[in-house]
mmCIF file of C-alpha atoms and ligand atoms in Angstrom:
data_model
loop_
_atom_site.group_PDB
_atom_site.id
_atom_site.type_symbol
_atom_site.label_atom_id
_atom_site.label_comp_id
_atom_site.label_asym_id
_atom_site.label_seq_id
_atom_site.Cartn_x
_atom_site.Cartn_y
_atom_site.Cartn_z
ATOM 1 C CA MET L 1 111.036 24.128 108.123
ATOM 2 C CA GLU L 2 112.212 21.874 105.326
ATOM 3 C CA THR L 3 110.172 22.267 102.136
ATOM 4 C CA LYS L 4 109.582 18.735 100.792
ATOM 5 C CA VAL L 5 109.292 18.148 97.041
ATOM 6 C CA PHE L 6 106.538 15.730 95.948
ATOM 7 C CA ASP L 7 105.707 14.200 92.541
ATOM 8 C CA HIS L 8 103.269 11.646 91.092
ATOM 9 C CA ASN L 9 104.821 8.871 93.220
ATOM 10 C CA THR L 10 104.391 10.775 96.487
ATOM 11 C CA VAL L 11 101.169 12.763 95.916
ATOM 12 C CA ALA L 12 99.464 10.900 98.793
ATOM 13 C CA ALA L 13 102.025 12.296 101.239
ATOM 14 C CA ALA L 14 101.342 15.805 99.897
ATOM 15 C CA ALA L 15 97.594 15.246 100.479
ATOM 16 C CA LYS L 16 98.351 14.191 104.074
ATOM 17 C CA LEU L 17 100.153 17.490 104.684
ATOM 18 C CA ILE L 18 97.076 19.369 103.370
ATOM 19 C CA GLN L 19 94.888 17.364 105.784
ATOM 20 C CA ALA L 20 97.298 18.261 108.584
ATOM 21 C CA GLY L 21 96.725 21.987 107.935
ATOM 22 C CA GLU L 22 100.041 22.649 106.197
ATOM 23 C CA VAL L 23 100.773 24.717 103.065
ATOM 24 C CA VAL L 24 101.702 22.771 99.904
ATOM 25 C CA ALA L 25 102.355 24.549 96.583
ATOM 26 C CA PHE L 26 100.724 22.905 93.550
ATOM 27 C CA PRO L 27 100.931 23.046 89.747
ATOM 28 C CA THR L 28 98.096 24.153 87.470
ATOM 29 C CA GLU L 29 97.965 24.812 83.737
ATOM 30 C CA THR L 30 98.236 28.563 84.432
ATOM 31 C CA VAL L 31 100.661 29.249 87.316
ATOM 32 C CA TYR L 32 101.634 27.452 90.538
ATOM 33 C CA GLY L 33 99.323 27.964 93.529
ATOM 34 C CA LEU L 34 99.797 27.939 97.305
ATOM 35 C CA GLY L 35 97.488 25.225 98.618
ATOM 36 C CA ALA L 36 95.974 24.758 102.064
ATOM 37 C CA ASP L 37 92.768 23.246 103.465
ATOM 38 C CA ALA L 38 89.997 25.692 102.478
ATOM 39 C CA THR L 39 87.782 24.380 105.299
ATOM 40 C CA ASP L 40 90.387 25.190 107.994
ATOM 41 C CA PRO L 41 90.734 28.931 108.704
ATOM 42 C CA LYS L 42 94.055 28.371 110.502
ATOM 43 C CA ALA L 43 95.500 26.654 107.416
ATOM 44 C CA ALA L 44 94.194 29.411 105.110
ATOM 45 C CA LEU L 45 95.745 32.064 107.370
ATOM 46 C CA LYS L 46 99.149 30.428 106.861
ATOM 47 C CA VAL L 47 98.805 31.138 103.128
ATOM 48 C CA TYR L 48 98.174 34.862 103.691
ATOM 49 C CA ALA L 49 101.150 34.947 106.054
ATOM 50 C CA ALA L 50 103.489 33.141 103.638
ATOM 51 C CA LYS L 51 102.513 35.437 100.728
ATOM 52 C CA HIS L 52 102.474 38.645 102.841
ATOM 53 C CA ARG L 53 99.027 39.093 101.286
ATOM 54 C CA PRO L 54 96.532 41.727 102.537
ATOM 55 C CA ALA L 55 93.662 39.996 104.375
ATOM 56 C CA ASP L 56 90.890 41.721 102.357
ATOM 57 C CA ASN L 57 91.998 39.903 99.207
ATOM 58 C CA PRO L 58 89.911 36.693 98.997
ATOM 59 C CA LEU L 59 91.379 33.324 98.055
ATOM 60 C CA ILE L 60 90.307 31.083 95.164
ATOM 61 C CA VAL L 61 88.713 27.789 96.258
ATOM 62 C CA THR L 62 90.332 25.055 94.139
ATOM 63 C CA VAL L 63 88.296 21.851 93.640
ATOM 64 C CA ALA L 64 88.807 18.381 92.155
ATOM 65 C CA ASP L 65 85.341 18.271 90.544
ATOM 66 C CA PRO L 66 82.097 20.318 90.286
ATOM 67 C CA ALA L 67 80.459 18.208 93.026
ATOM 68 C CA MET L 68 82.883 19.775 95.520
ATOM 69 C CA VAL L 69 81.545 23.244 94.587
ATOM 70 C CA ALA L 70 77.959 22.189 95.397
ATOM 71 C CA ARG L 71 78.960 21.721 99.060
ATOM 72 C CA TYR L 72 79.633 25.463 99.397
ATOM 73 C CA ALA L 73 77.774 27.432 96.710
ATOM 74 C CA THR L 74 74.630 27.748 94.645
ATOM 75 C CA ILE L 75 75.355 26.546 91.117
ATOM 76 C CA THR L 76 73.041 28.436 88.757
ATOM 77 C CA PRO L 77 72.145 26.879 85.369
ATOM 78 C CA ALA L 78 74.442 29.354 83.592
ATOM 79 C CA ALA L 79 77.332 28.523 85.935
ATOM 80 C CA GLN L 80 76.683 24.822 85.355
ATOM 81 C CA GLN L 81 76.977 25.396 81.591
ATOM 82 C CA LEU L 82 80.346 27.075 82.057
ATOM 83 C CA MET L 83 81.614 24.230 84.256
ATOM 84 C CA ASP L 84 80.479 21.668 81.664
ATOM 85 C CA ALA L 85 82.148 23.567 78.836
ATOM 86 C CA PHE L 86 85.393 24.840 80.404
ATOM 87 C CA TRP L 87 86.287 22.617 83.400
ATOM 88 C CA PRO L 88 88.829 21.378 84.009
ATOM 89 C CA GLY L 89 90.455 24.511 82.627
ATOM 90 C CA PRO L 90 91.604 28.096 83.240
ATOM 91 C CA LEU L 91 88.222 29.634 84.140
ATOM 92 C CA THR L 92 87.510 30.742 87.733
ATOM 93 C CA ILE L 93 83.812 31.216 88.493
ATOM 94 C CA ILE L 94 82.490 33.530 91.227
ATOM 95 C CA LEU L 95 79.279 32.277 92.842
ATOM 96 C CA ASP L 96 77.069 33.153 95.809
ATOM 97 C CA ILE L 97 78.043 30.929 98.722
ATOM 98 C CA LEU L 98 75.680 29.051 101.026
ATOM 99 C CA PRO L 99 75.375 31.073 104.270
ATOM 100 C CA GLY L 100 78.265 30.252 106.600
ATOM 101 C CA ALA L 101 79.672 27.582 104.279
ATOM 102 C CA LEU L 102 83.141 29.097 104.035
ATOM 103 C CA SER L 103 85.303 30.921 106.545
ATOM 104 C CA MET L 104 85.685 34.720 106.269
ATOM 105 C CA VAL L 105 89.418 34.057 106.109
ATOM 106 C CA VAL L 106 88.830 32.476 102.691
ATOM 107 C CA THR L 107 86.139 34.849 101.380
ATOM 108 C CA GLY L 108 87.686 38.074 102.669
ATOM 109 C CA GLY L 109 84.256 38.743 104.216
ATOM 110 C CA LEU L 110 82.359 38.599 100.888
ATOM 111 C CA GLN L 111 79.108 36.612 100.384
ATOM 112 C CA THR L 112 80.646 35.177 97.222
ATOM 113 C CA ALA L 113 83.627 32.967 96.475
ATOM 114 C CA ALA L 114 85.749 32.129 93.454
ATOM 115 C CA PHE L 115 85.857 28.461 92.391
ATOM 116 C CA ARG L 116 88.372 26.833 90.075
ATOM 117 C CA MET L 117 88.921 23.276 88.775
ATOM 118 C CA PRO L 118 92.429 23.264 87.259
ATOM 119 C CA ALA L 119 93.447 21.118 84.281
ATOM 120 C CA ASN L 120 96.450 19.602 86.106
ATOM 121 C CA ALA L 121 95.544 15.963 86.899
ATOM 122 C CA LEU L 122 98.186 15.580 89.632
ATOM 123 C CA THR L 123 96.780 18.537 91.563
ATOM 124 C CA ARG L 124 93.216 17.223 91.205
ATOM 125 C CA GLU L 125 94.486 13.884 92.539
ATOM 126 C CA MET L 126 95.995 15.632 95.595
ATOM 127 C CA ILE L 127 92.685 17.445 96.269
ATOM 128 C CA ARG L 128 90.705 14.217 95.806
ATOM 129 C CA LEU L 129 92.988 12.357 98.237
ATOM 130 C CA ALA L 130 92.798 15.209 100.760
ATOM 131 C CA ASP L 131 88.999 15.093 100.274
ATOM 132 C CA ARG L 132 88.556 18.829 100.700
ATOM 133 C CA PRO L 133 88.979 21.912 98.507
ATOM 134 C CA ILE L 134 92.199 23.899 98.830
ATOM 135 C CA VAL L 135 92.695 27.642 98.719
ATOM 136 C CA GLY L 136 94.796 28.500 95.713
ATOM 137 C CA PRO L 137 96.310 31.953 95.344
ATOM 138 C CA SER L 138 99.247 32.206 92.978
ATOM 139 C CA ALA L 139 102.464 30.939 94.598
ATOM 140 C CA ASN L 140 104.426 34.187 94.640
ATOM 141 C CA LEU L 141 105.219 36.746 97.297
ATOM 142 C CA SER L 142 102.510 39.431 97.094
ATOM 143 C CA GLY L 143 103.405 41.952 94.367
ATOM 144 C CA LYS L 144 105.983 39.714 92.652
ATOM 145 C CA PRO L 145 105.548 37.946 89.283
ATOM 146 C CA SER L 146 103.531 34.713 89.518
ATOM 147 C CA ALA L 147 105.437 31.403 89.535
ATOM 148 C CA THR L 148 105.328 29.275 86.377
ATOM 149 C CA ARG L 149 108.098 26.830 87.386
ATOM 150 C CA PRO L 150 108.834 24.902 90.602
ATOM 151 C CA GLU L 151 112.113 26.805 91.025
ATOM 152 C CA HIS L 152 110.156 30.100 91.103
ATOM 153 C CA VAL L 153 108.077 28.747 94.005
ATOM 154 C CA LEU L 154 111.175 27.618 95.885
ATOM 155 C CA HIS L 155 112.840 30.980 95.245
ATOM 156 C CA ASP L 156 109.988 32.726 97.084
ATOM 157 C CA PHE L 157 109.030 30.073 99.676
ATOM 158 C CA ASP L 158 111.847 27.542 100.294
ATOM 159 C CA GLY L 159 111.865 26.896 104.039
ATOM 160 C CA ALA L 160 108.585 28.816 104.549
ATOM 161 C CA ILE L 161 106.059 26.169 103.354
ATOM 162 C CA ALA L 162 105.761 22.437 104.081
ATOM 163 C CA GLY L 163 105.947 21.192 100.503
ATOM 164 C CA ILE L 164 105.600 21.587 96.754
ATOM 165 C CA LEU L 165 103.995 19.219 94.265
ATOM 166 C CA ASP L 166 106.355 19.379 91.267
ATOM 167 C CA ASP L 167 104.917 18.821 87.785
ATOM 168 C CA GLY L 168 107.371 20.917 85.782
ATOM 169 C CA PRO L 169 106.651 24.194 84.006
ATOM 170 C CA THR L 170 103.065 25.377 83.487
ATOM 171 C CA THR L 171 101.646 25.610 79.958
ATOM 172 C CA VAL L 172 99.437 28.722 79.782
ATOM 173 C CA GLY L 173 101.631 31.056 81.832
ATOM 174 C CA VAL L 174 99.090 33.642 83.049
ATOM 175 C CA GLU L 175 96.399 33.139 85.696
ATOM 176 C CA SER L 176 92.881 31.947 84.952
ATOM 177 C CA THR L 177 90.107 34.112 83.583
ATOM 178 C CA VAL L 178 87.900 35.233 86.511
ATOM 179 C CA ILE L 179 84.192 35.581 85.698
ATOM 180 C CA ASP L 180 81.667 36.961 88.183
ATOM 181 C CA MET L 181 78.402 35.037 87.684
ATOM 182 C CA THR L 182 76.657 36.882 90.547
ATOM 183 C CA VAL L 183 76.035 40.022 88.437
ATOM 184 C CA GLN L 184 74.005 40.652 85.279
ATOM 185 C CA PRO L 185 75.491 40.614 82.684
ATOM 186 C CA PRO L 186 78.306 38.365 83.978
ATOM 187 C CA ALA L 187 81.566 40.312 84.306
ATOM 188 C CA ILE L 188 85.134 39.326 83.537
ATOM 189 C CA LEU L 189 87.217 40.578 86.486
ATOM 190 C CA ARG L 190 90.539 39.260 85.180
ATOM 191 C CA PRO L 191 91.365 38.327 81.578
ATOM 192 C CA GLY L 192 92.960 34.939 80.892
ATOM 193 C CA GLU L 193 93.164 32.250 78.238
ATOM 194 C CA VAL L 194 89.369 31.838 78.194
ATOM 195 C CA THR L 195 88.188 34.913 76.259
ATOM 196 C CA PRO L 196 84.791 36.674 76.111
ATOM 197 C CA GLN L 197 84.419 35.312 72.559
ATOM 198 C CA MET L 198 84.768 31.756 73.906
ATOM 199 C CA LEU L 199 82.213 32.418 76.677
ATOM 200 C CA ALA L 200 79.610 34.101 74.450
ATOM 201 C CA PRO L 201 78.002 30.900 73.036
ATOM 202 C CA TYR L 202 77.148 29.824 76.600
ATOM 203 C CA ILE L 203 76.224 33.012 78.440
ATOM 204 C CA GLY L 204 75.950 35.696 75.756
ATOM 205 C CA GLU L 205 77.424 39.123 76.287
ATOM 206 C CA VAL L 206 79.798 39.671 79.213
ATOM 207 C CA ALA L 207 81.103 42.904 80.731
ATOM 208 C CA THR L 208 84.851 43.308 80.139
ATOM 209 C CA ASP L 209 85.586 46.853 81.324
ATOM 210 C CA ARG L 210 86.412 45.951 84.926
ATOM 211 C CA HIS L 211 90.032 44.918 84.466
ATOM 212 C CA LYS L 212 91.410 47.767 82.341
ATOM 213 C CA VAL L 213 94.823 48.835 83.643
ATOM 214 C CA GLY L 214 94.650 52.432 84.802
ATOM 215 C CA ALA L 215 90.856 52.389 85.184
ATOM 216 C CA LYS L 216 89.802 54.825 87.906
ATOM 217 C CA GLU L 217 86.881 53.025 89.549
ATOM 218 C CA THR L 218 87.231 50.699 92.545
ATOM 219 C CA PRO L 219 88.182 47.278 91.236
ATOM 220 C CA LYS L 220 85.614 44.536 91.864
ATOM 221 C CA ALA L 221 88.250 41.811 92.246
ATOM 222 C CA PRO L 222 90.063 43.035 95.354
ATOM 223 C CA GLY L 223 93.321 41.602 94.037
ATOM 224 C CA MET L 224 93.365 43.982 91.083
ATOM 225 C CA LYS L 225 94.092 47.076 93.191
ATOM 226 C CA TYR L 226 97.537 46.064 94.406
ATOM 227 C CA LYS L 227 100.779 46.567 92.501
ATOM 228 C CA HIS L 228 101.348 43.290 90.715
ATOM 229 C CA TYR L 229 103.891 41.282 88.807
ATOM 230 C CA ALA L 230 106.592 43.894 89.432
ATOM 231 C CA PRO L 231 110.228 42.874 88.990
ATOM 232 C CA THR L 232 112.949 45.002 90.600
ATOM 233 C CA ALA L 233 113.830 46.680 87.293
ATOM 234 C CA GLN L 234 111.480 49.185 85.627
ATOM 235 C CA VAL L 235 109.634 47.591 82.701
ATOM 236 C CA VAL L 236 108.906 49.781 79.667
ATOM 237 C CA VAL L 237 106.550 48.455 76.981
ATOM 238 C CA VAL L 238 107.543 48.827 73.319
ATOM 239 C CA ASP L 239 104.219 49.007 71.496
ATOM 240 C CA HIS L 240 105.159 48.824 67.797
ATOM 241 C CA PRO L 241 107.761 46.664 66.007
ATOM 242 C CA ALA L 242 108.990 49.789 64.188
ATOM 243 C CA ASP L 243 109.854 51.466 67.533
ATOM 244 C CA TRP L 244 112.641 49.036 68.478
ATOM 245 C CA PRO L 245 115.601 50.941 66.945
ATOM 246 C CA ALA L 246 114.521 54.180 68.673
ATOM 247 C CA ALA L 247 113.839 52.333 71.953
ATOM 248 C CA ILE L 248 117.299 50.715 71.880
ATOM 249 C CA ALA L 249 118.943 54.066 71.101
ATOM 250 C CA TRP L 250 117.079 55.776 73.966
ATOM 251 C CA ALA L 251 117.920 53.008 76.469
ATOM 252 C CA THR L 252 121.578 52.904 75.312
ATOM 253 C CA ALA L 253 121.905 56.650 75.900
ATOM 254 C CA HIS L 254 120.090 56.873 79.244
ATOM 255 C CA HIS L 255 119.671 53.513 80.981
ATOM 256 C CA GLN L 256 122.819 51.348 80.812
ATOM 257 C CA PRO L 257 122.749 48.474 81.428
ATOM 258 C CA PHE L 258 119.287 47.615 80.164
ATOM 259 C CA GLY L 259 117.672 44.314 79.092
ATOM 260 C CA VAL L 260 115.176 43.232 76.453
ATOM 261 C CA MET L 261 112.299 40.722 76.618
ATOM 262 C CA ALA L 262 110.989 40.010 73.139
ATOM 263 C CA THR L 263 110.283 37.369 70.505
ATOM 264 C CA ASP L 264 113.172 35.935 68.498
ATOM 265 C CA ALA L 265 112.309 38.036 65.448
ATOM 266 C CA VAL L 266 113.074 41.176 67.490
ATOM 267 C CA LEU L 267 116.058 39.737 69.375
ATOM 268 C CA THR L 268 117.969 38.933 66.159
ATOM 269 C CA THR L 269 117.967 42.654 65.282
ATOM 270 C CA LEU L 270 119.597 43.796 68.570
ATOM 271 C CA PRO L 271 123.214 44.714 69.361
ATOM 272 C CA ALA L 272 125.005 41.607 70.744
ATOM 273 C CA ALA L 273 125.895 43.107 74.133
ATOM 274 C CA VAL L 274 122.307 43.604 75.355
ATOM 275 C CA PRO L 275 121.123 41.018 77.947
ATOM 276 C CA THR L 276 117.997 39.410 76.522
ATOM 277 C CA TYR L 277 115.256 36.970 77.506
ATOM 278 C CA SER L 278 113.505 35.204 74.621
ATOM 279 C CA LEU L 279 109.707 35.173 74.542
ATOM 280 C CA GLY L 280 109.888 32.516 71.830
ATOM 281 C CA ALA L 281 108.158 32.782 68.481
ATOM 282 C CA ASN L 282 104.624 34.013 69.122
ATOM 283 C CA LEU L 283 101.937 35.228 71.521
ATOM 284 C CA ALA L 284 101.389 31.791 73.117
ATOM 285 C CA SER L 285 105.089 31.302 73.901
ATOM 286 C CA ALA L 286 105.382 34.923 75.070
ATOM 287 C CA THR L 287 102.459 34.436 77.479
ATOM 288 C CA ARG L 288 104.007 31.182 78.755
ATOM 289 C CA SER L 289 107.416 32.884 79.313
ATOM 290 C CA LEU L 290 106.391 36.342 80.552
ATOM 291 C CA PHE L 291 106.665 35.735 84.304
ATOM 292 C CA ALA L 292 109.786 33.558 83.911
ATOM 293 C CA GLY L 293 111.406 36.433 82.001
ATOM 294 C CA LEU L 294 110.527 39.027 84.639
ATOM 295 C CA ARG L 295 111.926 36.707 87.327
ATOM 296 C CA TRP L 296 115.067 36.027 85.267
ATOM 297 C CA PHE L 297 115.865 39.739 85.254
ATOM 298 C CA ASP L 298 115.371 39.819 89.046
ATOM 299 C CA LEU L 299 118.331 37.404 89.230
ATOM 300 C CA HIS L 300 120.403 39.930 87.226
ATOM 301 C CA PRO L 301 119.983 43.016 89.401
ATOM 302 C CA THR L 302 122.484 45.183 87.516
ATOM 303 C CA VAL L 303 119.766 45.586 84.855
ATOM 304 C CA THR L 304 117.532 48.440 85.995
ATOM 305 C CA LEU L 305 115.400 48.829 82.853
ATOM 306 C CA ILE L 306 113.665 46.132 80.766
ATOM 307 C CA LEU L 307 112.252 46.898 77.326
ATOM 308 C CA ALA L 308 109.402 44.433 76.690
ATOM 309 C CA GLU L 309 107.460 43.600 73.536
ATOM 310 C CA ALA L 310 103.741 44.383 73.234
ATOM 311 C CA PHE L 311 101.153 42.257 71.428
ATOM 312 C CA ALA L 312 97.812 43.348 69.974
ATOM 313 C CA PRO L 313 95.166 43.202 72.740
ATOM 314 C CA GLU L 314 93.059 40.545 71.037
ATOM 315 C CA GLY L 315 92.273 36.998 72.197
ATOM 316 C CA LEU L 316 95.053 35.795 74.527
ATOM 317 C CA GLY L 317 96.779 39.145 73.874
ATOM 318 C CA VAL L 318 94.327 40.820 76.285
ATOM 319 C CA ALA L 319 95.622 38.677 79.168
ATOM 320 C CA TYR L 320 99.266 39.083 78.099
ATOM 321 C CA MET L 321 98.990 42.881 77.868
ATOM 322 C CA ASN L 322 97.058 43.092 81.161
ATOM 323 C CA ARG L 323 99.951 41.389 83.026
ATOM 324 C CA LEU L 324 102.695 43.173 81.089
ATOM 325 C CA LEU L 325 101.207 46.651 81.625
ATOM 326 C CA LYS L 326 100.802 45.953 85.354
ATOM 327 C CA SER L 327 104.427 44.842 85.608
ATOM 328 C CA ALA L 328 105.374 48.076 83.811
ATOM 329 C CA GLY L 329 103.169 50.307 85.967
ATOM 330 C CA ASN L 330 101.673 51.291 82.568
ATOM 331 C CA GLU L 331 104.958 52.772 81.224
ATOM 332 C CA HIS L 332 105.167 52.838 77.407
ATOM 333 C CA PHE L 333 108.156 53.828 75.301
ATOM 334 C CA GLN L 334 107.428 57.183 73.639
ATOM 335 C CA PRO L 335 109.247 57.312 70.273
ATOM 336 C CA ASP L 336 109.523 61.143 70.280
ATOM 337 C CA GLU L 337 110.996 61.293 73.799
ATOM 338 C CA ASP L 338 114.380 62.750 72.816
HETATM 339 O O1 TXA F 401 95.133 30.655 87.588
HETATM 340 C C1 TXA F 401 94.796 30.978 88.726
HETATM 341 O O2 TXA F 401 93.651 31.418 88.987
HETATM 342 C C2 TXA F 401 95.823 30.807 89.848
HETATM 343 C C3 TXA F 401 96.103 29.311 89.995
HETATM 344 C C4 TXA F 401 97.074 29.022 91.117
HETATM 345 O O3 TXA F 401 94.900 28.607 90.172
HETATM 346 N N1 TXA F 401 95.351 31.385 91.085
HETATM 347 C C5 TXA F 401 95.265 32.738 91.283
HETATM 348 O O4 TXA F 401 94.810 33.149 92.534
HETATM 349 O O5 TXA F 401 95.590 33.549 90.429
HETATM 350 P P1 TXA F 401 94.956 34.625 93.092
HETATM 351 O O6 TXA F 401 94.463 34.554 94.494
HETATM 352 O O7 TXA F 401 96.331 35.137 92.895
HETATM 353 O O8 TXA F 401 93.953 35.478 92.243
HETATM 354 C C6 TXA F 401 92.544 35.381 92.480
HETATM 355 C C7 TXA F 401 91.830 36.641 92.033
HETATM 356 C C8 TXA F 401 92.238 37.813 92.900
HETATM 357 O O9 TXA F 401 92.350 38.953 92.059
HETATM 358 C C9 TXA F 401 91.070 37.926 93.884
HETATM 359 O O10 TXA F 401 90.937 39.232 94.369
HETATM 360 C C10 TXA F 401 89.900 37.509 93.014
HETATM 361 O O11 TXA F 401 90.411 36.462 92.207
HETATM 362 N N2 TXA F 401 88.789 36.948 93.812
HETATM 363 C C11 TXA F 401 88.795 35.865 94.592
HETATM 364 N N3 TXA F 401 87.595 35.702 95.192
HETATM 365 C C12 TXA F 401 86.797 36.702 94.753
HETATM 366 C C13 TXA F 401 85.451 37.103 94.972
HETATM 367 N N4 TXA F 401 84.644 36.429 95.787
HETATM 368 N N5 TXA F 401 84.981 38.209 94.337
HETATM 369 C C14 TXA F 401 85.780 38.909 93.496
HETATM 370 N N6 TXA F 401 87.060 38.581 93.235
HETATM 371 C C15 TXA F 401 87.565 37.513 93.860
HETATM 372 MG MG1 MG F 402 98.169 36.381 92.213
#
């Protein structure tokens, strides 16, 4: 099939494809999503098929406004407070659903569902015109880095989905914070731009131990158990700025050719011949560029090892390190290795 590209002039045609049960990729402030009618199990199944996603991994229900959530779920007072404070925005809220309100294809058989109202106005317009919520998993082949630019989506799905709504690069760069409001205290299942410190004034203390990379217990968000964000090359995390000379020496001796993903302050200290991808100046730009960098190295398959810069796991750094460590399979550079 031909994958049609839509923009603000043609958003109504994209909404028509959603109504017709087709898959249309859409922009959000975090990453691109793969959209399909959340009230049509056949349409939702097409999303699993396109992503090669395991069927026990439930899909996010993406809405244009909180009123759309009320059709399918019980909105508790605490959940209402979060919607008022953080929507539209990168916070996905898990709620108990009304019995039978959503297909098992969407919920993965759970009695709960994840709801999200993204900050992208064009996507909300498409959902409003379609007049139904859309499922919205990240628009990447299962296991691959999420897509933060339209060209990433087309790389994975050109010819396999009906369309893409193009609104340029995303701004946050990592997926939304997922908070489970069906447990006490509420639990963060996936860290994102909205941090526990930002949530505390509304709902008090939240549990944050569920998403630790390498944690042994069964993950509550089914999506967290699969290998994620993995480029073809092995990623190795460089934890401390002082480790870079030793890391470069180790990679030069054992892993030619290798690449580096780091901020400009680090890149200016490297030998000229090393292929590099800039993470910009700071944590925000690094978070925005992380997936684009991993995908860039996939287009340069001679590189089999990527050294990547760590940030302190505080604030947005928790989300950045969560994605980076998953892409690295938790591999850190050990300064005393040789
Ligand atoms: O930023 C985002 O959230 C992006 C954009 C496109 O909106 N979407 C996204 O969707 O990241 P996805 O499907 O890749 O990640 C959703 C996560 C998965 O880890 C899934 O297992 C979890 O949320 N999830 C969904 N429904 C759930 C539920 N009822 N209970 C627990 N976890 C759930
Ligand atoms: Mg995903």
